[in-house]
Coordinates of C-alpha atoms in Angstrom, one line a residue:
M1 CA -0.1 0.2 0.3
T2 CA 1.8 3.2 -1.2
A3 CA 1.3 6.1 0.5
P4 CA 1.1 9.6 -1.1
V5 CA 4.3 11.5 0.7
L6 CA 2.7 15.1 1.5
V7 CA 4.5 18.2 2.3
S8 CA 5.1 19.5 6.5
S9 CA 2.2 22.3 5.6
V10 CA -0.1 19.1 6.3
E11 CA 0.9 19.5 9.5
E12 CA -1.5 23.0 9.7
V13 CA -4.4 21.4 8.2
N14 CA -4.6 18.2 11.1
T15 CA -4.3 19.4 14.5
E16 CA -2.5 17.3 17.2
T17 CA -4.4 13.7 18.1
P18 CA -6.7 14.4 21.3
K19 CA -5.7 12.5 23.6
S20 CA -8.6 10.7 25.9
E21 CA -8.8 11.5 29.2
F22 CA -9.6 8.6 31.3
R23 CA -8.1 9.9 34.7
T24 CA -11.1 11.3 36.4
N25 CA -12.9 9.3 38.6
E26 CA -16.1 11.9 37.5
L27 CA -18.3 10.7 34.8
P28 CA -18.1 12.6 31.9
A29 CA -20.9 15.0 30.8
A30 CA -22.4 13.2 27.3
P31 CA -21.8 15.6 24.9
T32 CA -24.9 16.8 23.2
Y33 CA -24.4 17.7 18.9
N34 CA -27.0 19.6 16.8
A35 CA -26.4 19.6 13.3
T36 CA -26.7 23.2 12.4
T37 CA -23.9 24.3 15.2
M38 CA -21.0 21.6 14.4
Q39 CA -21.7 22.8 10.8
E40 CA -21.0 26.4 12.3
A41 CA -18.3 25.1 14.1
T42 CA -16.5 23.4 11.2
D43 CA -16.8 25.9 9.2
R44 CA -15.8 28.5 11.3
A45 CA -12.6 26.2 11.8
F46 CA -11.8 26.1 8.2
V47 CA -11.9 29.7 8.1
Q48 CA -9.2 30.1 10.8
E49 CA -7.0 27.4 9.4
S50 CA -6.8 30.2 6.7
S51 CA -4.0 32.7 8.2
N52 CA -3.2 33.8 4.3
P53 CA -5.2 36.8 3.7
E54 CA -4.9 36.3 -0.1
Q55 CA -6.7 33.1 0.1
D56 CA -10.6 32.9 0.0
A57 CA -11.9 32.4 3.0
K58 CA -15.1 30.3 1.7
P59 CA -14.2 26.8 3.3
E60 CA -14.8 25.4 0.0
Q61 CA -12.7 27.5 -1.9
I62 CA -9.4 27.0 0.4
P63 CA -6.8 26.1 -1.7
N64 CA -2.8 24.8 -1.0
H65 CA -3.0 21.5 1.7
N66 CA -6.7 21.0 2.3
S67 CA -7.6 20.3 -0.7
E68 CA -4.2 18.2 -1.9
V69 CA -5.0 15.7 0.8
T70 CA -9.0 15.8 0.0
A71 CA -8.3 14.9 -3.7
L72 CA -5.7 12.6 -2.4
Q73 CA -7.9 10.3 0.1
N74 CA -10.8 10.6 -1.5
G75 CA -9.8 11.4 -5.4
E76 CA -11.6 14.1 -5.8
T77 CA -11.0 18.5 -5.0
E78 CA -14.2 19.4 -3.0
T79 CA -14.7 19.1 0.4
P80 CA -16.5 15.9 1.3
L81 CA -18.9 14.8 4.0
D82 CA -18.5 12.1 6.6
T83 CA -21.5 10.1 5.1
S84 CA -22.2 8.8 8.6
T85 CA -22.1 11.8 10.5
G86 CA -23.2 14.3 7.6
L87 CA -20.4 16.9 8.6
P88 CA -17.6 17.9 6.7
L89 CA -14.6 16.0 6.9
R90 CA -11.3 17.9 8.4
P91 CA -8.8 15.8 6.2
S92 CA -5.5 14.7 7.9
Y93 CA -3.4 12.6 7.7
R94 CA -5.4 10.1 9.8
T95 CA -8.6 10.3 7.6
P96 CA -9.8 6.7 6.7
K97 CA -10.8 6.4 3.4
T98 CA -13.8 4.5 3.9
A99 CA -15.2 7.5 6.0
S100 CA -17.2 9.6 2.7
D101 CA -18.4 5.9 1.5
P102 CA -21.7 5.3 0.7
P103 CA -23.6 3.7 2.7
E104 CA -24.6 0.7 -0.3
L105 CA -23.0 -0.6 -3.7
R106 CA -24.2 -2.9 -6.1
V107 CA -22.1 -5.0 -7.9
L108 CA -22.5 -5.1 -11.4
H109 CA -24.6 -8.7 -12.9
H110 CA -21.4 -10.3 -14.4
F111 CA -19.7 -10.2 -10.9
V112 CA -17.3 -13.1 -10.2
E113 CA -15.5 -13.3 -6.4
K114 CA -12.6 -13.8 -7.7
T115 CA -8.8 -11.2 -7.4
G116 CA -8.6 -9.2 -10.4
N117 CA -12.8 -8.6 -10.3
I118 CA -14.4 -5.3 -10.3
L119 CA -15.9 -5.1 -7.3
A120 CA -18.1 -1.7 -7.7
N121 CA -17.3 1.7 -7.3
G122 CA -13.7 1.4 -9.2
W123 CA -12.7 -0.8 -6.6
V124 CA -11.4 -4.3 -7.6
L125 CA -10.5 -6.8 -5.6
G126 CA -7.2 -7.7 -4.9
K127 CA -4.8 -10.4 -2.8
K128 CA -7.1 -12.9 -0.4
L129 CA -6.1 -12.1 2.9
G130 CA -8.3 -14.6 4.8
S131 CA -10.7 -16.7 4.5
G132 CA -12.7 -18.1 7.9
V133 CA -16.1 -20.2 8.6
Q134 CA -18.4 -17.2 7.9
G135 CA -16.6 -14.9 5.3
T136 CA -13.7 -14.1 3.3
V137 CA -11.6 -11.0 3.3
Y138 CA -9.6 -9.6 0.2
L139 CA -7.9 -6.4 0.0
L140 CA -9.2 -3.6 -2.3
E141 CA -7.4 -1.8 -5.2
D142 CA -8.3 1.3 -6.9
K143 CA -8.7 1.0 -11.4
D144 CA -4.7 1.4 -11.4
G145 CA -4.1 -1.4 -9.0
K146 CA -3.2 0.8 -5.6
D147 CA -4.3 -0.1 -2.1
A148 CA -7.7 1.7 -1.9
G149 CA -7.1 1.3 2.1
R150 CA -10.3 -1.2 2.1
V151 CA -10.5 -4.5 2.6
F152 CA -14.1 -6.3 1.2
K153 CA -15.3 -9.1 3.6
Q154 CA -17.7 -11.2 2.0
V155 CA -20.2 -13.8 3.1
N156 CA -19.0 -17.5 2.7
V157 CA -21.6 -19.9 0.7
R158 CA -24.6 -17.8 1.4
A159 CA -27.0 -20.6 1.1
V160 CA -25.0 -22.0 4.3
A161 CA -24.8 -18.9 6.0
R162 CA -28.6 -18.2 6.0
V163 CA -29.2 -21.8 7.6
S164 CA -26.8 -21.1 10.2
G165 CA -27.5 -17.7 11.3
A166 CA -23.9 -16.1 10.1
L167 CA -25.5 -14.4 7.1
I168 CA -27.4 -12.6 9.6
G169 CA -24.4 -12.0 11.5
I170 CA -21.9 -10.5 8.6
E171 CA -25.0 -7.9 8.3
R172 CA -25.6 -7.3 12.3
E173 CA -21.4 -6.2 12.3
W174 CA -22.4 -3.7 9.2
A175 CA -25.3 -2.1 11.0
I176 CA -23.7 -2.1 14.2
G177 CA -20.3 -0.7 12.4
R178 CA -22.5 2.3 10.9
E179 CA -23.8 3.0 14.5
L180 CA -20.1 2.9 16.0
N181 CA -19.3 5.8 12.5
L182 CA -21.4 7.9 14.8
L183 CA -18.1 8.2 17.1
N184 CA -16.0 9.5 14.1
E185 CA -14.2 12.4 14.8
D186 CA -13.9 15.5 12.9
D187 CA -11.3 14.2 10.4
G188 CA -13.2 11.3 10.2
F189 CA -11.1 8.8 12.2
L190 CA -13.1 6.4 14.5
E191 CA -10.8 6.4 17.7
G192 CA -10.8 2.4 19.0
F193 CA -12.8 0.7 16.5
M194 CA -12.0 -0.5 12.8
Q195 CA -14.6 1.8 10.3
T196 CA -17.1 0.3 8.8
G197 CA -17.9 1.5 5.3
S198 CA -20.5 0.4 2.8
K199 CA -22.6 -2.5 2.7
V200 CA -22.7 -4.7 -0.9
L201 CA -25.5 -5.8 -2.4
K202 CA -25.8 -8.3 -5.8
P203 CA -27.6 -7.0 -8.4
D204 CA -31.1 -9.1 -6.9
G205 CA -30.4 -6.5 -3.8
S206 CA -29.3 -9.7 -1.5
F207 CA -26.7 -9.2 0.8
L208 CA -23.5 -9.9 -0.7
G209 CA -21.0 -8.5 2.0
V210 CA -19.0 -5.5 4.0
V211 CA -16.4 -3.1 2.9
L212 CA -14.0 -2.2 5.7
E213 CA -11.4 -0.1 6.6
K214 CA -7.7 -1.5 6.3
L215 CA -5.9 -1.6 9.2
N216 CA -2.1 -1.7 9.6
G217 CA -0.7 -3.7 11.7
K218 CA -1.1 -7.3 13.7
D219 CA -3.6 -8.4 16.4
V220 CA -2.5 -7.9 19.9
K221 CA -2.7 -11.4 20.5
D222 CA -0.1 -11.9 17.8
R223 CA 2.4 -10.0 19.6
L224 CA 1.5 -11.8 23.2
D225 CA 2.0 -15.3 21.9
D226 CA 5.8 -14.5 21.6
T227 CA 6.3 -15.1 25.3
G228 CA 9.9 -12.7 24.9
F229 CA 7.8 -10.0 24.3
N230 CA 7.3 -8.2 27.9
D231 CA 6.6 -4.3 26.6
I232 CA 4.9 -3.3 29.4
D233 CA 3.9 -0.2 27.9
Y234 CA 2.6 -1.1 24.5
I235 CA 0.8 -3.6 26.8
M236 CA -1.1 -0.5 29.1
T237 CA -1.4 1.6 25.8
M238 CA -3.4 -0.9 24.9
V239 CA -5.3 -1.6 27.7
M240 CA -6.0 2.3 27.9
Q241 CA -7.2 3.1 24.4
V242 CA -9.3 -0.3 24.4
L243 CA -11.5 0.9 28.1
G244 CA -11.1 4.1 26.8
A245 CA -13.2 3.0 23.2
L246 CA -15.9 0.8 25.3
D247 CA -16.1 3.1 27.9
R248 CA -17.0 6.2 25.2
A249 CA -19.5 4.0 22.6
L250 CA -21.0 2.4 25.4
L251 CA -22.2 6.1 27.2
R252 CA -22.9 7.8 23.4
I253 CA -24.8 4.6 21.5
G254 CA -25.2 1.5 24.7
F255 CA -22.5 -0.6 22.3
Q256 CA -21.2 -4.1 23.7
H257 CA -19.1 -5.8 22.0
R258 CA -19.5 -9.2 23.8
D259 CA -16.3 -10.8 22.4
T260 CA -13.6 -8.3 23.2
N261 CA -10.9 -11.3 23.3
A262 CA -7.0 -10.4 22.5
H263 CA -7.4 -11.6 18.7
N264 CA -10.0 -8.8 18.4
V265 CA -8.0 -6.1 19.0
M266 CA -5.7 -5.1 16.1
E267 CA -2.9 -2.3 15.4
H268 CA -3.4 0.6 13.7
W269 CA 0.3 2.2 12.7
L270 CA 0.0 5.8 11.3
D271 CA 3.4 8.0 10.9
E272 CA 2.0 11.8 11.2
E273 CA 5.5 12.4 9.4
R274 CA 4.7 10.8 6.2
A275 CA 1.2 12.1 6.3
G276 CA -0.3 8.9 6.0
P277 CA -0.7 5.1 7.3
V278 CA 2.5 2.6 7.3
H279 CA 2.2 1.0 4.2
D280 CA 4.9 -0.9 4.6
T281 CA 5.6 -4.0 7.2
P282 CA 4.8 -2.3 10.5
P283 CA 7.6 -1.5 13.0
K284 CA 9.4 -4.9 14.2
F285 CA 9.9 -5.1 18.2
K286 CA 13.9 -4.1 19.7
E287 CA 15.4 -6.7 21.2
T288 CA 16.7 -5.8 24.1
E289 CA 19.0 -7.7 26.9
L290 CA 15.9 -8.3 29.2
G291 CA 12.8 -8.4 26.4
K292 CA 11.6 -7.3 23.6
K293 CA 10.3 -3.8 23.2
L294 CA 8.6 -1.6 20.3
N295 CA 9.0 2.3 19.6
L296 CA 5.2 3.4 20.3
R297 CA 4.9 6.6 17.9
G298 CA 1.9 6.5 15.7
L299 CA 0.3 3.3 17.7
H300 CA -3.6 3.2 17.8
F301 CA -5.9 -0.1 18.9
K302 CA -8.6 -0.8 17.2
L303 CA -11.6 -3.7 18.1
I304 CA -13.0 -5.3 15.2
D305 CA -15.5 -8.2 14.6
Y306 CA -18.9 -7.0 16.2
G307 CA -21.1 -10.2 15.0
H308 CA -21.6 -10.5 18.7
S309 CA -22.2 -7.3 19.7
Y310 CA -25.5 -5.3 19.9
T311 CA -26.5 -1.8 21.2
N312 CA -28.8 -1.1 24.2
K313 CA -30.7 1.9 24.6
N314 CA -30.5 2.0 28.4
D315 CA -27.2 1.7 28.4
A316 CA -26.8 5.1 26.2
I317 CA -26.7 8.8 28.4
D318 CA -26.0 10.3 24.8
H319 CA -29.7 10.0 23.6
Q320 CA -29.4 12.4 19.8
T321 CA -26.4 9.9 19.2
W322 CA -28.8 7.0 20.3
R323 CA -31.7 8.3 17.9
K324 CA -29.4 8.9 15.0
A325 CA -27.4 5.2 15.6
S326 CA -31.6 3.7 16.0
Q327 CA -32.2 4.9 12.4
V328 CA -30.1 1.8 11.6
K329 CA -31.6 -1.2 11.3
E330 CA -30.1 -3.6 12.8
P331 CA -31.3 -7.0 11.4
K332 CA -32.7 -9.6 14.5
V333 CA -30.9 -13.0 15.4
P334 CA -32.5 -15.7 14.4
C335 CA -34.6 -17.8 16.8
Y336 CA -32.1 -20.7 15.4
S337 CA -29.0 -18.9 15.7
T338 CA -26.3 -20.4 17.9
E339 CA -26.2 -16.5 18.7
H340 CA -28.8 -17.4 21.2
F341 CA -26.4 -20.2 23.0
Y342 CA -23.4 -17.9 22.8
R343 CA -25.1 -15.2 24.7
R344 CA -26.8 -17.7 27.7
V345 CA -23.2 -18.8 28.8
F346 CA -21.8 -15.7 28.9
H347 CA -24.6 -14.1 30.3
G348 CA -23.3 -11.7 33.4
R349 CA -20.0 -11.1 32.3
S350 CA -18.8 -7.6 30.5
D351 CA -16.9 -6.7 28.2
V352 CA -14.0 -5.7 30.6
W353 CA -13.8 -9.2 32.1
R354 CA -13.3 -10.7 28.9
F355 CA -10.7 -8.0 28.1
M356 CA -9.3 -8.9 31.5
L357 CA -9.4 -13.0 31.3
S358 CA -8.3 -12.8 27.6
L359 CA -4.9 -10.9 28.6
G360 CA -4.6 -12.7 32.0
R361 CA -4.6 -16.2 29.7
A362 CA -2.0 -14.8 27.5
L363 CA 0.6 -13.0 30.1
E364 CA 0.1 -15.8 32.8
G365 CA 3.9 -16.3 34.1
R366 CA 5.5 -14.2 31.8
V367 CA 9.4 -12.5 32.8
W368 CA 8.8 -8.6 32.9
E369 CA 12.1 -6.3 33.3
Q370 CA 12.9 -5.5 37.2
K371 CA 12.5 -1.9 36.8
D372 CA 8.5 -2.3 35.3
E373 CA 7.1 -3.7 38.4
R374 CA 5.1 -1.3 39.4
K375 CA 3.2 -1.3 36.3
V376 CA 3.2 -4.8 35.9
R377 CA 1.6 -5.3 39.0
L378 CA -1.0 -2.5 38.4
L379 CA -1.6 -4.1 35.6
M380 CA -2.2 -7.7 37.2
E381 CA -4.2 -6.1 40.4
T382 CA -6.6 -4.8 37.7
I383 CA -7.1 -8.3 36.2
H384 CA -7.6 -9.8 39.3
Y385 CA -9.8 -7.2 39.8
T386 CA -12.3 -8.3 37.3
T387 CA -11.6 -12.1 37.3
G388 CA -10.7 -13.3 40.5
Y389 CA -7.8 -14.5 39.5
S390 CA -4.0 -14.1 40.3
H391 CA -1.3 -14.6 38.0
N392 CA 2.1 -15.4 38.6
V393 CA 4.8 -12.8 37.1
Y394 CA 8.3 -13.3 37.4
F395 CA 11.0 -10.3 37.4
A396 CA 14.8 -10.0 36.4
S397 CA 17.3 -7.8 36.1
A398 CA 19.6 -9.1 34.1
P399 CA 19.9 -11.2 31.4
G400 CA 19.4 -14.7 31.6
Q401 CA 18.0 -14.0 35.0
H402 CA 14.6 -16.1 35.4
K403 CA 12.7 -15.8 38.7
Q404 CA 10.0 -19.0 37.3
G405 CA 10.6 -22.1 39.3
L406 CA 11.8 -25.3 38.0
F407 CA 7.7 -26.5 38.2
R408 CA 6.4 -23.6 37.7
R409 CA 7.9 -22.7 34.5
P410 CA 6.4 -26.1 32.2
M411 CA 3.0 -24.3 33.7
S412 CA 3.6 -20.6 32.3
V413 CA 2.4 -19.0 28.7
G414 CA 4.3 -21.2 26.0
G415 CA 5.0 -24.6 28.7
P416 CA 4.2 -27.8 27.7
L417 CA 1.7 -28.4 30.8
Y418 CA 0.0 -24.7 30.2
G419 CA -3.3 -26.5 28.9
L420 CA -3.9 -27.4 32.8
K421 CA -3.2 -23.6 33.6
W422 CA -5.5 -22.9 31.4
V423 CA -8.4 -24.5 32.8
R424 CA -7.9 -23.1 35.9
I425 CA -7.6 -19.8 35.2
M426 CA -11.2 -20.2 33.0
S427 CA -12.6 -22.1 35.8
R428 CA -11.8 -19.9 38.4
A429 CA -12.7 -16.9 36.1
Y430 CA -16.0 -17.7 35.2
C431 CA -16.9 -19.9 38.5
C432 CA -16.0 -17.4 41.2
P433 CA -14.9 -14.0 39.1
S434 CA -14.9 -11.0 41.3
H435 CA -16.6 -8.3 39.7
P436 CA -17.9 -9.5 36.3
L437 CA -20.0 -6.9 35.9
T438 CA -16.9 -4.5 35.8
T439 CA -17.6 -1.4 33.3
P440 CA -15.3 0.2 31.0
R441 CA -15.1 3.3 33.2
E442 CA -15.1 1.6 36.2
A443 CA -12.0 -0.3 35.4
L444 CA -10.6 2.8 34.2
D445 CA -11.8 4.6 37.7
F446 CA -9.8 1.6 39.2
I447 CA -6.5 1.9 37.6
E448 CA -6.3 5.4 38.3
E449 CA -6.7 4.7 42.1
E450 CA -4.1 2.0 41.9
R451 CA -1.6 4.3 40.1
I452 CA -2.0 6.7 42.6
R453 CA -1.3 4.2 45.1
V454 CA 1.7 2.3 43.8
G455 CA 3.2 5.6 43.4
L456 CA 3.5 6.1 39.4
S457 CA 3.0 9.3 37.7
E458 CA 0.0 10.1 35.1
E459 CA 3.4 10.1 32.7
D460 CA 4.0 6.6 33.6
I461 CA 0.5 5.3 32.4
P462 CA 0.3 6.0 28.5

């Protein structure tokens, strides 16, 4: 995926990436939005950005970098609209390609689901990225063969998918994704969630698949599967971003993900200096004497896969956003779908419980750097607060110094007997959890209280 190299003037258009504030024990008042006032505020922002008196002050006529970024990202010279919020997009290096995509597209009659064939809107099916029970994912390219910044997820064997309920699952995933798009920031960037683009229909109007934002990175589980990876700053950054995203979505539209395992959290690397996504291989970890570290510059974490998700009006306090979200029709789960069984099994277990349980399983018995002990203890206390399980952690201050006991090492992640420990963790966390209904806000408040108790500064927690 080749990104255009933009001049440094892009930084004038783009304000600093907003950093969410999670370190308050007070529940923030839900923001309210008025389409008229938001439109006026956006227009004023465009006018203020143009400090050159020779430029036309009208937002739609601002030349130079605004139109350049817009043209590069959207293939047009006029300011595009965010099709979810209805507001003008403020182009920046973060603006995803999917922000201005139409809600619905229809393929041609001769369309065949095969690499090299035209899908719709000038996009061509590129390399097959993966295939699962529900669907197959393709990279999308433009007519010139360049990366379109999107992927296409199509339904596999629609006849079978319709009977099994998988077809409804992907349709629900699209609908809930479009509701999440209402949380877009003014440059179209959706913090914490993969953005959902167009729903793609067959010529007869039946559902074919969805266009999704392409994320630049790997899933977190791939990092954690490496037992030598012990970058606590990477992990705490991911924890804070995921909890913050879940908190915003719950308060704004009553969203619950219901499958917040580590493999459903993806890295998304952005390079501000190059004014675009990192299109090459994402940064590799740096080997140190005591583990593996990553440079976290430009790193965002996004939740994916909304197949088990749902929204509940009773959980939302931003009623204006909820009303907009309610206009998106979510298909009902069929009575024969296994989704009902899944929900019964995990009834009374929150997104935070799932997330912390997944992290605890992946980090069991890991060796950390001694200098990071307080941060690691903070993370482990948060996991214990939610799941009720106390995980084993070990620290080293010199290369080759592993303080795992002779009999505990095989029970750690990667060990031959870890399966036994996995069963124990799951049994304890499921049958006797401490706080299984912990909300994202409660988890963030707990982390803040623990940070103060262990003597860490605000700068120590990303």
